Tab-separated table of C-alpha atoms in Angstrom:
chain	number	residue	atom	x	y	z
A	23	MET	CA	8.395	26.462	13.884
A	24	ARG	CA	7.449	28.164	10.611
A	25	GLU	CA	8.776	27.061	7.235
A	26	LYS	CA	11.530	29.144	5.731
A	27	ARG	CA	10.368	31.464	2.994
A	28	GLN	CA	10.207	29.610	-0.314
A	29	GLU	CA	13.032	30.501	-2.662
A	30	VAL	CA	10.843	30.146	-5.765
A	31	GLN	CA	7.274	30.972	-6.642
A	32	ILE	CA	5.125	27.953	-7.449
A	33	ASP	CA	2.971	28.129	-10.564
A	34	ARG	CA	-0.246	27.150	-8.763
A	35	LYS	CA	-2.103	26.260	-11.956
A	36	GLU	CA	0.661	23.940	-13.146
A	37	PHE	CA	1.112	22.476	-9.652
A	38	TYR	CA	-2.538	21.541	-9.227
A	39	ARG	CA	-2.811	20.332	-12.822
A	40	ASN	CA	0.103	17.943	-12.283
A	41	LEU	CA	-1.181	16.887	-8.872
A	42	THR	CA	-4.623	16.121	-10.287
A	43	ARG	CA	-3.190	14.367	-13.338
A	44	LEU	CA	-1.110	12.051	-11.160
A	45	ALA	CA	-3.127	11.716	-7.957
A	46	LEU	CA	-6.568	10.945	-9.377
A	47	PRO	CA	-5.560	7.907	-11.496
A	48	ILE	CA	-3.377	6.563	-8.675
A	49	ALA	CA	-6.185	7.126	-6.160
A	50	LEU	CA	-8.566	5.333	-8.518
A	51	GLN	CA	-6.089	2.479	-8.811
A	52	SER	CA	-5.809	2.316	-5.027
A	53	LEU	CA	-9.602	2.475	-4.715
A	54	MET	CA	-10.045	-0.368	-7.162
A	55	LEU	CA	-7.568	-2.547	-5.259
A	56	ALA	CA	-9.316	-1.788	-1.982
A	57	ALA	CA	-12.656	-2.519	-3.655
A	58	VAL	CA	-11.607	-6.148	-4.102
A	59	ALA	CA	-11.254	-6.562	-0.344
A	60	ALA	CA	-14.512	-4.673	0.143
A	61	GLY	CA	-16.244	-6.898	-2.395
A	62	ASP	CA	-14.899	-10.022	-0.708
A	63	ALA	CA	-16.049	-8.784	2.699
A	64	LEU	CA	-19.534	-7.761	1.544
A	65	MET	CA	-20.182	-10.860	-0.555
A	66	LEU	CA	-18.742	-13.342	1.914
A	67	GLY	CA	-20.430	-11.418	4.735
A	68	LYS	CA	-23.728	-12.296	3.058
A	69	VAL	CA	-22.736	-15.996	3.111
A	70	ALA	CA	-21.384	-16.379	6.659
A	71	GLN	CA	-19.304	-14.471	9.185
A	72	ASP	CA	-16.685	-17.251	9.330
A	73	GLU	CA	-16.145	-17.162	5.539
A	74	MET	CA	-15.604	-13.401	5.610
A	75	THR	CA	-13.277	-13.538	8.617
A	76	ALA	CA	-11.187	-16.441	7.290
A	77	VAL	CA	-10.543	-14.746	3.951
A	78	SER	CA	-9.678	-11.476	5.687
A	79	LEU	CA	-7.093	-13.301	7.794
A	80	ALA	CA	-5.738	-15.315	4.848
A	81	THR	CA	-5.163	-12.212	2.735
A	82	GLN	CA	-2.692	-11.015	5.350
A	83	ILE	CA	-0.195	-13.335	3.621
A	84	GLN	CA	-0.475	-11.351	0.421
A	85	PHE	CA	-0.326	-8.186	2.494
A	86	VAL	CA	3.114	-9.241	3.773
A	87	GLN	CA	4.209	-10.130	0.232
A	88	ASN	CA	3.120	-6.685	-0.886
A	89	MET	CA	5.458	-5.175	1.705
A	90	PHE	CA	8.438	-6.714	-0.110
A	91	LEU	CA	7.049	-5.704	-3.490
A	92	MET	CA	6.346	-2.157	-2.284
A	93	ALA	CA	9.978	-1.777	-1.234
A	94	ILE	CA	11.240	-3.047	-4.588
A	95	THR	CA	8.858	-0.999	-6.718
A	96	GLY	CA	9.219	1.949	-4.330
A	97	ALA	CA	12.973	2.046	-4.914
A	98	GLY	CA	12.320	1.788	-8.645
A	99	ALA	CA	9.819	4.653	-8.441
A	100	ILE	CA	12.227	6.907	-6.517
A	101	LEU	CA	15.077	6.404	-8.975
A	102	GLY	CA	12.710	6.196	-11.941
A	103	ALA	CA	11.040	9.541	-11.198
A	104	GLN	CA	14.390	11.296	-10.947
A	105	TYR	CA	15.867	9.668	-14.069
A	106	TRP	CA	12.669	10.429	-15.972
A	107	GLY	CA	13.005	14.049	-14.871
A	108	LYS	CA	16.572	13.925	-16.186
A	109	GLY	CA	15.445	12.288	-19.467
A	110	ASP	CA	17.598	9.121	-19.164
A	111	ARG	CA	15.548	6.246	-20.704
A	112	HIS	CA	18.486	3.833	-20.849
A	113	THR	CA	18.944	3.885	-17.072
A	114	LEU	CA	15.175	3.580	-16.604
A	115	GLU	CA	15.283	0.281	-18.510
A	116	ASP	CA	18.027	-0.962	-16.211
A	117	VAL	CA	15.974	0.043	-13.167
A	118	PHE	CA	13.042	-1.901	-14.650
A	119	ASN	CA	15.264	-4.980	-14.985
A	120	MET	CA	16.294	-4.749	-11.323
A	121	MET	CA	12.698	-4.498	-10.147
A	122	LEU	CA	11.712	-7.570	-12.155
A	123	ARG	CA	14.606	-9.704	-10.886
A	124	PHE	CA	13.926	-9.025	-7.217
A	125	SER	CA	10.133	-9.214	-7.555
A	126	ALA	CA	10.359	-12.643	-9.198
A	127	ILE	CA	12.318	-14.036	-6.227
A	128	VAL	CA	9.763	-12.726	-3.726
A	129	SER	CA	6.778	-13.950	-5.744
A	130	VAL	CA	8.077	-17.502	-6.074
A	131	ALA	CA	8.826	-17.685	-2.337
A	132	PHE	CA	5.295	-16.674	-1.317
A	133	PHE	CA	3.718	-18.957	-3.906
A	134	LEU	CA	5.573	-21.965	-2.516
A	135	ALA	CA	4.659	-21.061	1.075
A	136	CYS	CA	0.945	-20.867	0.227
A	137	GLU	CA	0.967	-24.156	-1.662
A	138	LEU	CA	3.081	-26.186	0.756
A	139	MET	CA	2.094	-24.859	4.202
A	140	PRO	CA	-1.241	-22.974	4.158
A	141	GLY	CA	-2.351	-24.450	7.502
A	142	PRO	CA	0.652	-23.229	9.500
A	143	LEU	CA	0.333	-19.812	7.847
A	144	MET	CA	-3.308	-19.519	8.942
A	145	HIS	CA	-2.376	-20.708	12.449
A	146	ILE	CA	-0.378	-17.485	12.866
A	147	PHE	CA	-3.597	-15.477	12.828
A	148	THR	CA	-6.114	-17.718	14.568
A	149	HIS	CA	-6.492	-20.947	16.542
A	150	ASP	CA	-10.069	-21.467	15.358
A	151	GLY	CA	-10.257	-24.739	13.392
A	152	PRO	CA	-12.998	-23.777	10.915
A	153	LEU	CA	-11.265	-20.473	10.120
A	154	ILE	CA	-7.962	-22.276	9.487
A	155	SER	CA	-9.662	-24.778	7.164
A	156	ILE	CA	-11.469	-22.120	5.133
A	157	GLY	CA	-8.377	-19.898	4.930
A	158	SER	CA	-6.148	-22.790	3.839
A	159	SER	CA	-8.433	-23.631	0.908
A	160	TYR	CA	-8.326	-19.961	-0.082
A	161	LEU	CA	-4.509	-19.763	0.014
A	162	ARG	CA	-3.985	-22.893	-2.118
A	163	ILE	CA	-5.830	-21.229	-4.989
A	164	ALA	CA	-4.871	-17.584	-4.412
A	165	GLY	CA	-1.190	-18.553	-4.131
A	166	TRP	CA	-1.049	-18.871	-7.909
A	167	SER	CA	-1.930	-15.183	-8.248
A	168	TYR	CA	1.054	-14.308	-6.052
A	169	LEU	CA	3.361	-15.521	-8.843
A	170	LEU	CA	2.048	-12.825	-11.177
A	171	THR	CA	1.467	-9.870	-8.874
A	172	GLY	CA	5.128	-8.858	-8.609
A	173	ILE	CA	5.639	-8.727	-12.383
A	174	SER	CA	2.521	-6.671	-13.060
A	175	GLN	CA	3.388	-4.257	-10.223
A	176	CYS	CA	6.770	-3.561	-11.852
A	177	TYR	CA	5.060	-2.693	-15.147
A	178	LEU	CA	2.494	-0.471	-13.407
A	179	THR	CA	5.213	1.335	-11.435
A	180	MET	CA	7.178	2.123	-14.571
A	181	MET	CA	4.038	3.436	-16.266
A	182	LYS	CA	3.376	5.649	-13.244
A	183	VAL	CA	6.784	7.370	-13.252
A	184	SER	CA	7.031	7.774	-17.036
A	185	ASP	CA	3.880	9.852	-17.661
A	186	HIS	CA	1.628	6.853	-18.392
A	187	VAL	CA	-0.192	6.857	-15.083
A	188	ARG	CA	-3.649	6.847	-16.708
A	189	PRO	CA	-3.205	3.620	-18.759
A	190	GLY	CA	-1.791	1.898	-15.672
A	191	ALA	CA	-4.760	2.994	-13.593
A	192	LEU	CA	-7.182	1.808	-16.271
A	193	ILE	CA	-5.520	-1.610	-16.398
A	194	SER	CA	-5.698	-1.981	-12.616
A	195	SER	CA	-9.276	-0.763	-12.568
A	196	PHE	CA	-10.370	-3.198	-15.267
A	197	ALA	CA	-8.667	-6.088	-13.476
A	198	VAL	CA	-10.395	-5.137	-10.234
A	199	LEU	CA	-13.827	-4.835	-11.861
A	200	LEU	CA	-13.257	-8.239	-13.421
A	201	ASN	CA	-12.239	-9.577	-10.014
A	202	ILE	CA	-15.403	-8.232	-8.376
A	203	GLY	CA	-17.604	-9.643	-11.119
A	204	LEU	CA	-15.967	-13.053	-10.916
A	205	ASN	CA	-16.271	-12.907	-7.122
A	206	ALA	CA	-20.041	-12.746	-7.470
A	207	VAL	CA	-20.054	-15.575	-10.006
A	208	PHE	CA	-17.912	-18.003	-8.014
A	209	ILE	CA	-18.914	-17.060	-4.441
A	210	PHE	CA	-22.661	-17.338	-5.077
A	211	GLY	CA	-22.566	-19.844	-7.965
A	212	LEU	CA	-24.065	-17.578	-10.624
A	213	LEU	CA	-24.277	-18.241	-14.390
A	214	GLY	CA	-24.062	-21.985	-13.850
A	215	ALA	CA	-20.738	-21.817	-11.946
A	216	PRO	CA	-20.292	-23.918	-8.782
A	217	ARG	CA	-20.973	-22.186	-5.452
A	218	MET	CA	-17.387	-22.017	-4.115
A	219	GLN	CA	-17.690	-19.322	-1.399
A	220	ALA	CA	-14.193	-18.502	-0.057
A	221	ALA	CA	-12.432	-20.638	-2.684
A	222	GLY	CA	-14.398	-18.753	-5.340
A	223	ALA	CA	-12.935	-15.458	-4.143
A	224	ALA	CA	-9.447	-16.944	-4.555
A	225	LEU	CA	-10.181	-18.203	-8.081
A	226	ALA	CA	-11.559	-14.791	-9.093
A	227	THR	CA	-8.384	-13.106	-7.822
A	228	THR	CA	-6.141	-15.483	-9.761
A	229	ILE	CA	-7.982	-15.052	-13.060
A	230	SER	CA	-7.972	-11.266	-12.753
A	231	ARG	CA	-4.212	-11.231	-12.080
A	232	VAL	CA	-3.583	-13.230	-15.261
A	233	VAL	CA	-5.614	-10.718	-17.283
A	234	GLU	CA	-3.863	-7.775	-15.587
A	235	LEU	CA	-0.402	-9.039	-16.524
A	236	ILE	CA	-1.411	-9.714	-20.125
A	237	LEU	CA	-2.744	-6.156	-20.431
A	238	CYS	CA	0.396	-4.662	-18.839
A	239	VAL	CA	2.701	-6.439	-21.282
A	240	GLY	CA	0.474	-5.669	-24.262
A	241	VAL	CA	0.078	-1.944	-23.519
A	242	SER	CA	3.802	-1.548	-22.792
A	243	MET	CA	4.615	-2.625	-26.350
A	244	GLY	CA	3.827	0.969	-27.408
A	245	THR	CA	6.795	3.004	-28.590
A	246	SER	CA	6.538	5.671	-25.870
A	247	TYR	CA	6.599	3.148	-23.001
A	248	ILE	CA	9.580	1.997	-20.958
A	249	ARG	CA	10.096	-1.758	-21.296
A	250	PRO	CA	12.571	-4.222	-19.774
A	251	ALA	CA	15.858	-4.413	-21.661
A	252	TRP	CA	15.851	-8.214	-22.083
A	253	GLU	CA	19.181	-8.216	-23.949
A	254	ARG	CA	20.883	-7.013	-20.754
A	255	PHE	CA	18.412	-8.420	-18.214
A	256	LEU	CA	21.096	-10.370	-16.315
A	257	LYS	CA	23.772	-7.690	-16.643
A	258	LEU	CA	24.743	-6.228	-13.268
A	259	HIS	CA	25.396	-2.495	-12.967
A	260	ARG	CA	27.399	-1.996	-9.795
A	261	GLN	CA	26.845	1.717	-9.257
A	262	LEU	CA	23.165	1.624	-10.162
A	263	GLY	CA	22.792	-1.499	-8.045
A	264	ARG	CA	24.283	0.335	-5.056
A	265	ASP	CA	21.940	3.284	-5.657
A	266	PHE	CA	18.984	0.888	-5.902
A	267	ALA	CA	19.990	-0.928	-2.718
A	268	LYS	CA	20.489	2.368	-0.887
A	269	GLN	CA	16.821	3.185	-1.529
A	270	CYS	CA	15.404	-0.349	-1.423
A	271	LEU	CA	16.868	-1.634	1.844
A	272	PRO	CA	15.494	1.160	4.074
A	273	LEU	CA	12.188	0.928	2.225
A	274	MET	CA	12.150	-2.831	2.779
A	275	GLY	CA	12.930	-2.350	6.451
A	276	GLY	CA	10.161	0.207	6.747
A	277	SER	CA	7.714	-1.866	4.693
A	278	LEU	CA	8.364	-4.996	6.747
A	279	CYS	CA	8.101	-3.080	10.010
A	280	TRP	CA	4.809	-1.612	8.859
A	281	GLY	CA	3.467	-4.723	7.142
A	282	ILE	CA	4.367	-7.228	9.850
A	283	GLY	CA	3.184	-4.709	12.424
A	284	PHE	CA	-0.214	-4.446	10.744
A	285	THR	CA	-0.329	-8.231	10.436
A	286	SER	CA	0.463	-8.430	14.145
A	287	TYR	CA	-2.459	-6.115	14.849
A	288	THR	CA	-4.722	-8.444	12.862
A	289	ALA	CA	-3.352	-11.497	14.668
A	290	ILE	CA	-3.871	-9.867	18.079
A	291	MET	CA	-7.477	-8.980	17.243
A	292	GLY	CA	-7.983	-12.443	15.750
A	293	HIS	CA	-7.067	-14.041	19.073
A	294	MET	CA	-9.627	-11.906	20.925
A	295	GLY	CA	-12.563	-13.892	19.540
A	296	THR	CA	-14.448	-14.230	16.265
A	297	ASP	CA	-16.628	-11.165	16.961
A	298	ALA	CA	-13.622	-8.883	17.466
A	299	ALA	CA	-11.873	-10.411	14.438
A	300	ALA	CA	-14.971	-9.912	12.253
A	301	ALA	CA	-15.408	-6.282	13.337
A	302	ASN	CA	-11.708	-5.604	12.740
A	303	SER	CA	-11.949	-7.181	9.263
A	304	VAL	CA	-14.752	-4.808	8.252
A	305	ALA	CA	-12.990	-1.791	9.797
A	306	ALA	CA	-9.832	-2.629	7.833
A	307	VAL	CA	-11.760	-2.650	4.547
A	308	VAL	CA	-13.287	0.765	5.308
A	309	ARG	CA	-9.862	2.129	6.286
A	310	ASP	CA	-8.290	0.960	3.030
A	311	LEU	CA	-11.104	2.426	0.937
A	312	ILE	CA	-10.944	5.865	2.566
A	313	CYS	CA	-7.129	5.942	2.465
A	314	CYS	CA	-7.207	5.821	-1.335
A	315	MET	CA	-7.055	9.593	-1.802
A	316	CYS	CA	-4.106	10.051	0.553
A	317	ASN	CA	-2.384	7.112	-1.196
A	318	GLY	CA	-2.889	8.842	-4.534
A	319	ILE	CA	-1.583	12.185	-3.304
A	320	GLY	CA	1.328	10.456	-1.547
A	321	SER	CA	2.398	8.683	-4.757
A	322	ALA	CA	1.906	11.862	-6.772
A	323	ALA	CA	4.009	13.775	-4.232
A	324	GLY	CA	6.913	11.365	-4.672
A	325	ILE	CA	6.777	11.694	-8.461
A	326	MET	CA	6.374	15.481	-8.529
A	327	VAL	CA	9.127	16.137	-6.007
A	328	GLY	CA	11.387	13.487	-7.588
A	329	ASN	CA	10.947	14.894	-11.090
A	330	GLN	CA	12.024	18.381	-9.971
A	331	LEU	CA	14.946	17.152	-7.893
A	332	GLY	CA	16.172	14.850	-10.669
A	333	ALA	CA	16.012	17.751	-13.118
A	334	GLY	CA	18.228	19.781	-10.774
A	335	GLU	CA	15.421	22.152	-9.673
A	336	LEU	CA	16.103	21.714	-5.941
A	337	ALA	CA	14.400	24.928	-4.818
A	338	LEU	CA	11.232	24.123	-6.745
A	339	GLY	CA	11.270	20.539	-5.458
A	340	LYS	CA	11.495	21.854	-1.894
A	341	ALA	CA	8.609	24.284	-2.470
A	342	TYR	CA	6.514	21.438	-3.906
A	343	GLY	CA	7.239	19.324	-0.838
A	344	ILE	CA	6.143	22.051	1.586
A	345	LYS	CA	2.883	22.619	-0.251
A	346	LEU	CA	2.115	18.893	-0.450
A	347	LYS	CA	2.768	18.486	3.271
A	348	ASN	CA	0.228	21.228	3.986
A	349	ILE	CA	-2.324	19.558	1.723
A	350	SER	CA	-1.931	16.314	3.698
A	351	TYR	CA	-3.583	17.878	6.752
A	352	VAL	CA	-6.616	18.894	4.714
A	353	ILE	CA	-6.952	15.354	3.363
A	354	GLY	CA	-6.595	13.980	6.891
A	355	PHE	CA	-9.514	15.943	8.323
A	356	LEU	CA	-11.671	15.220	5.280
A	357	SER	CA	-10.960	11.489	5.725
A	358	MET	CA	-11.922	11.695	9.398
A	359	GLY	CA	-15.282	13.153	8.416
A	360	MET	CA	-15.810	10.456	5.783
A	361	VAL	CA	-15.258	7.642	8.302
A	362	LEU	CA	-17.867	9.086	10.639
A	363	ALA	CA	-20.295	9.701	7.770
A	364	VAL	CA	-20.213	6.143	6.372
A	365	THR	CA	-20.393	4.352	9.738
A	366	PRO	CA	-24.228	3.985	9.838
A	367	PHE	CA	-24.241	2.690	6.251
A	368	ILE	CA	-21.501	0.110	6.948
A	369	LEU	CA	-23.314	-1.200	10.020
A	370	ARG	CA	-26.368	-1.968	7.877
A	371	MET	CA	-24.414	-3.538	5.009
A	372	VAL	CA	-22.649	-6.464	6.709
A	373	LEU	CA	-24.156	-9.464	8.483
A	374	LEU	CA	-22.642	-9.429	12.000
A	375	THR	CA	-23.604	-10.590	15.458
A	376	ASP	CA	-24.834	-7.931	17.890
A	377	GLN	CA	-21.521	-8.050	19.765
A	378	ALA	CA	-19.469	-7.687	16.581
A	379	ARG	CA	-21.666	-4.765	15.513
A	380	GLU	CA	-21.015	-3.027	18.834
A	381	TYR	CA	-17.270	-3.551	18.420
A	382	LEU	CA	-17.368	-2.190	14.864
A	383	THR	CA	-19.138	0.998	15.970
A	384	GLY	CA	-16.402	1.764	18.492
A	385	MET	CA	-13.635	0.890	16.015
A	386	MET	CA	-14.983	3.329	13.441
A	387	VAL	CA	-14.908	6.215	15.924
A	388	ILE	CA	-11.310	5.387	16.885
A	389	MET	CA	-10.358	5.038	13.229
A	390	ALA	CA	-11.719	8.514	12.441
A	391	VAL	CA	-9.000	10.085	14.617
A	392	TYR	CA	-6.391	7.664	13.267
A	393	MET	CA	-7.058	8.846	9.703
A	394	ILE	CA	-5.525	12.274	10.400
A	395	GLY	CA	-2.160	10.738	11.253
A	396	ARG	CA	-2.382	8.188	8.458
A	397	CYS	CA	-2.948	10.818	5.769
A	398	VAL	CA	-0.280	13.240	7.021
A	399	ASN	CA	2.337	10.500	7.351
A	400	THR	CA	1.536	8.859	4.004
A	401	VAL	CA	1.947	12.075	2.021
A	402	THR	CA	4.892	13.462	4.009
A	403	ILE	CA	6.942	10.301	4.578
A	404	ASN	CA	6.040	7.994	1.691
A	405	GLY	CA	5.631	10.867	-0.732
A	406	VAL	CA	7.854	13.869	-0.090
A	407	LEU	CA	10.667	12.346	1.995
A	408	ASP	CA	10.925	9.201	-0.129
A	409	GLY	CA	10.779	11.267	-3.326
A	410	GLY	CA	14.041	12.899	-2.264
A	411	GLY	CA	15.658	9.646	-1.130
A	412	ASP	CA	15.220	10.195	2.639
A	413	THR	CA	14.014	6.611	3.103
A	414	LEU	CA	15.674	5.731	6.415
A	415	PHE	CA	13.372	7.860	8.541
A	416	ASP	CA	10.298	5.759	7.771
A	417	MET	CA	11.987	2.684	9.216
A	418	TYR	CA	13.209	4.536	12.318
A	419	SER	CA	9.789	5.988	13.072
A	420	LEU	CA	8.066	2.615	12.635
A	421	VAL	CA	10.515	0.823	14.916
A	422	VAL	CA	9.949	3.356	17.680
A	423	CYS	CA	6.256	4.209	17.353
A	424	MET	CA	4.882	0.872	16.205
A	425	TRP	CA	7.241	-1.806	17.544
A	426	LEU	CA	8.357	-0.175	20.792
A	427	ILE	CA	5.052	1.471	21.750
A	428	ALA	CA	1.879	0.385	19.903
A	429	ILE	CA	2.481	-3.367	19.515
A	430	PRO	CA	3.748	-3.957	23.100
A	431	LEU	CA	0.735	-2.021	24.438
A	432	ALA	CA	-1.684	-4.038	22.308
A	433	LEU	CA	-0.067	-7.342	23.309
A	434	ALA	CA	-0.085	-6.436	26.994
A	435	GLY	CA	-3.665	-5.228	26.797
A	436	ALA	CA	-4.878	-8.365	25.013
A	437	PHE	CA	-2.964	-11.117	26.824
A	438	VAL	CA	-1.779	-9.691	30.169
A	439	PHE	CA	-4.300	-7.089	31.321
A	440	HIS	CA	-7.244	-8.520	29.308
A	441	TRP	CA	-8.510	-5.152	28.152
A	442	SER	CA	-11.642	-4.859	26.022
A	443	PRO	CA	-11.267	-5.246	22.236
A	444	MET	CA	-11.948	-1.495	21.911
A	445	ALA	CA	-8.996	-0.581	24.117
A	446	VAL	CA	-6.711	-2.990	22.287
A	447	TYR	CA	-7.847	-1.634	18.907
A	448	ALA	CA	-7.081	1.902	20.118
A	449	CYS	CA	-3.523	0.765	20.896
A	450	THR	CA	-3.147	-0.466	17.302
A	451	CYS	CA	-4.091	3.017	16.032
A	452	LEU	CA	-1.752	4.896	18.349
A	453	ASP	CA	1.400	4.929	16.228
A	454	GLU	CA	0.204	7.041	13.266
A	455	VAL	CA	-1.182	9.903	15.346
A	456	GLY	CA	1.645	9.843	17.882
A	457	LYS	CA	4.482	10.303	15.418
A	458	ILE	CA	3.187	13.438	13.629
A	459	PRO	CA	5.405	15.871	15.659
A	460	TRP	CA	8.493	13.743	14.941
A	461	VAL	CA	7.623	13.609	11.224
A	462	MET	CA	7.330	17.399	11.079
A	463	LEU	CA	10.725	17.853	12.746
A	464	ARG	CA	12.319	15.509	10.212
A	465	PHE	CA	10.604	17.237	7.306
A	466	ARG	CA	11.968	20.651	8.325
A	467	LYS	CA	15.558	19.425	8.259
A	468	TYR	CA	15.175	19.197	4.447
A	469	LYS	CA	17.525	16.230	4.077
A	470	TRP	CA	15.153	15.030	1.360
A	471	VAL	CA	16.116	17.912	-0.953
A	472	GLN	CA	18.735	16.042	-3.029
A	473	ASN	CA	19.389	14.928	-6.601
A	474	LEU	CA	19.949	11.144	-6.740
A	475	THR	CA	20.827	10.843	-10.437
A	476	ARG	CA	24.314	10.297	-11.838
């Protein structure tokens, strides 16, 4: 089915200038965050396979926390982009307040879980005693960083939607580079520091999060930045609260479906042996690194479409969405090629057993096909549809494609039919590719073309 003829003519120069201005810093920010996991994997992979695998499993706790934070900051970004397009700074401050209140609750809950019950948390992902012990020591230290992550993410989100995307990206990038540097110091015991291995990676993460938050607060003191309105921080705005909840709850449902689903994939692979778990850990790092560009374009799509819709330019917002959806396919095929191109290099970089290396080779080939679906869905669903407030579809598609198809197949393959790790891994990649036709049908209904401001 072909798209309807666009009602307005896009200024291609302005479109690509805005896309580049927004997408590149956000992609860099995403790349820097993924580089931490890559640095952990490479450095700990040089120490021992168990250290690398345990930390990869332990960080799934923060991954789940990020699902809650993504929903909260995602709702703030959707409303923030439209109110920024409208020019309403006062309401933006109130949106900032809401993000901070909800993020603080989530951050405290995950901090307490990591400090009080790290062993049971690790037991979710593996029954291997040494892995549980190493992961528990990691969580007791890294848990302190979970207190700060939510606050800094609120600041970075507000910078992103209010034309300060570059300073936010620079702050994140600096914090990540600091994290990687401190990883080397504490993991290997450089510069006179103790050789802490996995615990050193946790300490490096915590220190970098402290620095990141300090920079966010300091930079946001500038006059052109949106800051929390502390004088009305506890004031409840019923209508704005309902608008926020209308965006946040579907996003939270979708984020939890996706996040817990991905954590379930990791847990399933973790129970298939240390070789399969190690190969999956490395594959996940590569996936996150290569997804950075589609993450940047997806976030930029939400802002660009939201700005136009909030300003009342519905026809232009629709035209932007169509063009961005088309771009997502190009990014998908480029990402597929990148996965295949870096596979030989990755196999030489990490210390793995021969069996784990064989598993990783197969996983990279499967992941190459998966990247097409991942890129298309990230830009179209999390960018264009969410930018117009059509947030329910993401949750529906995840429930059907991930929870009713991919996860049951992976569970049955791993524990009932005893398929090979390659076959089970293929099941975990099925959902993104399989739902592309459904996503395109939803897109062409154009329910996302709406102004959410009041």
